[in-house]
Amino acid sequence: MKKKKLDELKRECLECKKCVLGETRINIVFSDGNPESAKAILIGEAPGENEDKTGTPFVGRAGKLLNEFLEKAGISREKDLYIINTVKCRPPKNRVPADTEKKACEDYLLKQIEIINPKILIFCGATALKSFYDKKIPISKIRGEVLELEIGGKTRKCIPIFHPSYLLRYHSLEEGSPRYLMLEDLKKIKTLLA
Ligand code: URA
């Protein structure tokens, strides 16, 4: 049922030329995960080179690190998550997607959220957070907090977490370090999914 609606939506995306990213993409990066079993949607920033080549989100270095953290927290990427990005096409040179590009993609995201109807939305990184939350608060100050936000006409539980690309720069696992906090946040998400 969900799959049929999502397949229809994906067909629309494959034709999409609503913004300039459609001119340079190799592939649409529509989603990853099992729409029937997913209890959370994780929203990243934008596809990078590997994602553009494969059509799957979070398969490069950042994706591999994300996988490690999910595993440590006991969250199954395949079963518990449905993964998307703020835009479905790779921005050239991996720049941050422009507001106009995010806006052009917004309807697709909102439809995916409505179809999956997850228990929780995970904003992975500042770009995803900013797309849905208009207060200017750094991700380091708000990560791990459960926000109740109006999204697509429904109040939804949302949690911002660090982006794995940020964690690639910090290796410590010491209490209070970015990697330590990421694991804490994911463990909290795990309990919210139960
Ligand atoms: N970074 C993102 O934000 N999303 C991806 O899909 C890959 C890297």
CSV table of C-alpha atoms and ligand atoms in Angstrom, one decimal:
chain,number,residue,atom,x,y,z
A,1,MET,CA,0.0,0.0,0.0
A,2,LYS,CA,2.7,2.5,1.1
A,3,LYS,CA,5.0,1.1,-1.5
A,4,LYS,CA,2.6,1.7,-4.3
A,5,LYS,CA,2.1,5.4,-3.4
A,6,LEU,CA,5.9,5.8,-3.0
A,7,ASP,CA,6.5,4.2,-6.4
A,8,GLU,CA,4.1,6.7,-7.9
A,9,LEU,CA,5.9,9.6,-6.2
A,10,LYS,CA,9.3,8.3,-7.3
A,11,ARG,CA,8.1,8.2,-10.9
A,12,GLU,CA,7.2,11.9,-10.5
A,13,CYS,CA,10.6,12.7,-9.1
A,14,LEU,CA,12.4,10.9,-12.0
A,15,GLU,CA,10.8,13.5,-14.3
A,16,CYS,CA,11.5,16.4,-12.0
A,17,LYS,CA,13.2,19.5,-13.4
A,18,LYS,CA,11.8,22.0,-10.9
A,19,CYS,CA,15.3,23.3,-9.9
A,20,VAL,CA,18.8,23.4,-11.4
A,21,LEU,CA,19.9,20.3,-9.6
A,22,GLY,CA,17.9,18.3,-12.1
A,23,GLU,CA,20.3,19.4,-14.8
A,24,THR,CA,23.4,17.9,-13.3
A,25,ARG,CA,22.2,14.8,-11.4
A,26,ILE,CA,23.0,11.3,-12.5
A,27,ASN,CA,20.4,9.7,-10.3
A,28,ILE,CA,17.5,10.8,-8.2
A,29,VAL,CA,18.3,9.7,-4.6
A,30,PHE,CA,14.7,8.9,-3.5
A,31,SER,CA,15.1,6.9,-0.3
A,32,ASP,CA,16.5,3.9,1.5
A,33,GLY,CA,14.9,1.6,4.0
A,34,ASN,CA,11.7,-0.4,4.3
A,35,PRO,CA,8.6,1.9,4.1
A,36,GLU,CA,6.4,-0.8,5.7
A,37,SER,CA,8.5,-1.4,8.8
A,38,ALA,CA,10.2,2.0,9.3
A,39,LYS,CA,9.3,3.8,12.5
A,40,ALA,CA,11.5,6.8,12.0
A,41,ILE,CA,12.4,9.0,9.0
A,42,LEU,CA,16.0,10.2,9.0
A,43,ILE,CA,16.5,13.3,7.0
A,44,GLY,CA,20.0,14.1,5.8
A,45,GLU,CA,21.3,17.1,3.9
A,46,ALA,CA,21.8,16.2,0.2
A,47,PRO,CA,23.2,13.4,-1.9
A,48,GLY,CA,27.0,13.4,-2.5
A,49,GLU,CA,29.0,11.8,-5.3
A,50,ASN,CA,28.5,8.2,-4.2
A,51,GLU,CA,24.8,8.7,-3.6
A,52,ASP,CA,24.4,10.4,-7.0
A,53,LYS,CA,26.1,7.4,-8.7
A,54,THR,CA,24.1,4.7,-6.8
A,55,GLY,CA,20.8,6.4,-6.2
A,56,THR,CA,20.9,5.5,-2.5
A,57,PRO,CA,21.3,7.9,0.4
A,58,PHE,CA,24.2,7.7,2.9
A,59,VAL,CA,26.4,5.1,1.1
A,60,GLY,CA,29.7,7.1,1.2
A,61,ARG,CA,32.1,7.7,4.1
A,62,ALA,CA,29.5,9.6,6.2
A,63,GLY,CA,27.0,6.9,5.5
A,64,LYS,CA,29.4,4.1,6.6
A,65,LEU,CA,30.0,6.0,9.9
A,66,LEU,CA,26.3,6.5,10.3
A,67,ASN,CA,25.8,2.8,9.9
A,68,GLU,CA,28.3,2.1,12.6
A,69,PHE,CA,26.6,4.4,15.1
A,70,LEU,CA,23.1,3.0,14.3
A,71,GLU,CA,24.4,-0.5,14.9
A,72,LYS,CA,26.0,0.5,18.2
A,73,ALA,CA,22.7,2.0,19.3
A,74,GLY,CA,20.7,-1.1,18.2
A,75,ILE,CA,18.8,0.7,15.4
A,76,SER,CA,18.4,-1.3,12.2
A,77,ARG,CA,18.9,0.9,9.1
A,78,GLU,CA,17.0,-1.6,7.0
A,79,LYS,CA,14.0,-2.2,9.3
A,80,ASP,CA,13.6,0.8,11.6
A,81,LEU,CA,14.5,3.7,9.3
A,82,TYR,CA,13.4,5.3,6.1
A,83,ILE,CA,16.2,7.6,4.9
A,84,ILE,CA,15.8,10.7,2.7
A,85,ASN,CA,17.5,14.1,2.2
A,86,THR,CA,16.3,17.7,2.0
A,87,VAL,CA,16.9,17.5,-1.7
A,88,LYS,CA,16.8,14.4,-4.0
A,89,CYS,CA,19.5,15.5,-6.4
A,90,ARG,CA,23.2,16.1,-5.7
A,91,PRO,CA,24.3,19.8,-5.5
A,92,PRO,CA,27.3,20.4,-7.7
A,93,LYS,CA,30.6,20.1,-5.7
A,94,ASN,CA,28.6,19.0,-2.7
A,95,ARG,CA,27.6,22.6,-1.8
A,96,VAL,CA,24.8,23.1,0.7
A,97,PRO,CA,21.4,23.1,-1.1
A,98,ALA,CA,19.9,26.5,-1.7
A,99,ASP,CA,16.6,27.4,-0.1
A,100,THR,CA,15.0,27.5,-3.5
A,101,GLU,CA,16.2,24.0,-4.2
A,102,LYS,CA,14.9,22.7,-0.9
A,103,LYS,CA,11.6,24.5,-1.5
A,104,ALA,CA,11.3,22.8,-4.9
A,105,CYS,CA,11.8,19.4,-3.3
A,106,GLU,CA,9.6,20.1,-0.2
A,107,ASP,CA,6.4,18.6,-1.6
A,108,TYR,CA,8.1,15.3,-2.3
A,109,LEU,CA,9.4,15.2,1.3
A,110,LEU,CA,6.1,16.1,2.8
A,111,LYS,CA,4.4,13.4,0.8
A,112,GLN,CA,7.0,10.8,1.9
A,113,ILE,CA,6.5,11.8,5.5
A,114,GLU,CA,2.7,11.6,5.1
A,115,ILE,CA,2.8,8.2,3.5
A,116,ILE,CA,5.3,6.7,6.0
A,117,ASN,CA,3.7,8.5,9.0
A,118,PRO,CA,6.6,7.8,11.3
A,119,LYS,CA,6.7,7.9,15.1
A,120,ILE,CA,9.6,10.3,14.9
A,121,LEU,CA,11.5,12.5,12.4
A,122,ILE,CA,15.3,12.6,12.8
A,123,PHE,CA,17.0,15.8,11.5
A,124,CYS,CA,20.5,14.7,10.7
A,125,GLY,CA,22.6,17.8,10.7
A,126,ALA,CA,22.0,21.6,10.6
A,127,THR,CA,20.6,21.7,7.0
A,128,ALA,CA,17.8,19.3,7.8
A,129,LEU,CA,17.1,21.0,11.1
A,130,LYS,CA,16.9,24.5,9.4
A,131,SER,CA,14.5,23.1,6.8
A,132,PHE,CA,11.8,22.5,9.4
A,133,TYR,CA,12.8,24.7,12.3
A,134,ASP,CA,13.0,28.4,11.9
A,135,LYS,CA,14.7,29.4,15.1
A,136,LYS,CA,18.4,30.2,14.8
A,137,ILE,CA,19.8,27.7,17.3
A,138,PRO,CA,23.0,25.8,16.5
A,139,ILE,CA,22.6,22.0,16.2
A,140,SER,CA,25.1,21.6,19.1
A,141,LYS,CA,22.6,23.4,21.4
A,142,ILE,CA,19.4,21.5,20.4
A,143,ARG,CA,20.6,18.0,19.4
A,144,GLY,CA,19.0,15.3,21.4
A,145,GLU,CA,15.9,17.4,22.3
A,146,VAL,CA,12.5,16.1,21.3
A,147,LEU,CA,10.7,18.9,19.4
A,148,GLU,CA,7.0,18.9,18.6
A,149,LEU,CA,6.7,20.6,15.3
A,150,GLU,CA,3.8,21.2,12.9
A,151,ILE,CA,4.8,19.4,9.6
A,152,GLY,CA,2.4,19.0,6.7
A,153,GLY,CA,-0.6,19.8,8.9
A,154,LYS,CA,0.3,17.4,11.7
A,155,THR,CA,2.2,17.8,14.9
A,156,ARG,CA,5.2,15.5,14.8
A,157,LYS,CA,8.0,14.5,17.2
A,158,CYS,CA,11.4,15.5,15.8
A,159,ILE,CA,14.9,15.0,17.1
A,160,PRO,CA,18.0,16.8,15.7
A,161,ILE,CA,21.2,14.9,15.8
A,162,PHE,CA,24.7,15.6,14.5
A,163,HIS,CA,25.5,14.9,10.8
A,164,PRO,CA,28.0,12.0,10.5
A,165,SER,CA,30.3,14.2,8.2
A,166,TYR,CA,30.8,16.4,11.3
A,167,LEU,CA,31.8,13.3,13.3
A,168,LEU,CA,34.4,12.4,10.7
A,169,ARG,CA,36.4,15.3,12.1
A,170,TYR,CA,36.2,14.2,15.8
A,171,HIS,CA,37.5,10.8,16.8
A,172,SER,CA,37.2,10.9,20.6
A,173,LEU,CA,34.6,8.9,22.4
A,174,GLU,CA,35.1,10.7,25.7
A,175,GLU,CA,32.1,11.8,27.6
A,176,GLY,CA,30.7,15.0,26.1
A,177,SER,CA,32.5,14.6,22.8
A,178,PRO,CA,30.5,14.8,19.5
A,179,ARG,CA,30.7,11.0,18.9
A,180,TYR,CA,29.7,10.3,22.5
A,181,LEU,CA,26.7,12.7,22.2
A,182,MET,CA,25.7,11.1,18.9
A,183,LEU,CA,25.5,7.7,20.5
A,184,GLU,CA,23.5,9.1,23.4
A,185,ASP,CA,21.0,10.7,21.0
A,186,LEU,CA,20.7,7.5,19.0
A,187,LYS,CA,20.1,5.4,22.1
A,188,LYS,CA,17.4,7.8,23.1
A,189,ILE,CA,15.8,7.5,19.7
A,190,LYS,CA,16.0,3.7,20.0
A,191,THR,CA,13.9,3.9,23.3
A,192,LEU,CA,11.4,6.3,21.6
A,193,LEU,CA,10.9,3.7,18.7
A,194,ALA,CA,10.0,0.9,21.1
B,1,URA,N1,25.2,13.3,3.3
B,1,URA,C1,23.9,13.5,3.4
B,1,URA,O1,23.4,14.4,4.1
B,1,URA,N2,23.1,12.7,2.7
B,1,URA,C2,23.6,11.7,2.0
B,1,URA,O2,22.8,11.0,1.4
B,1,URA,C3,25.0,11.5,2.0
B,1,URA,C4,25.8,12.3,2.6
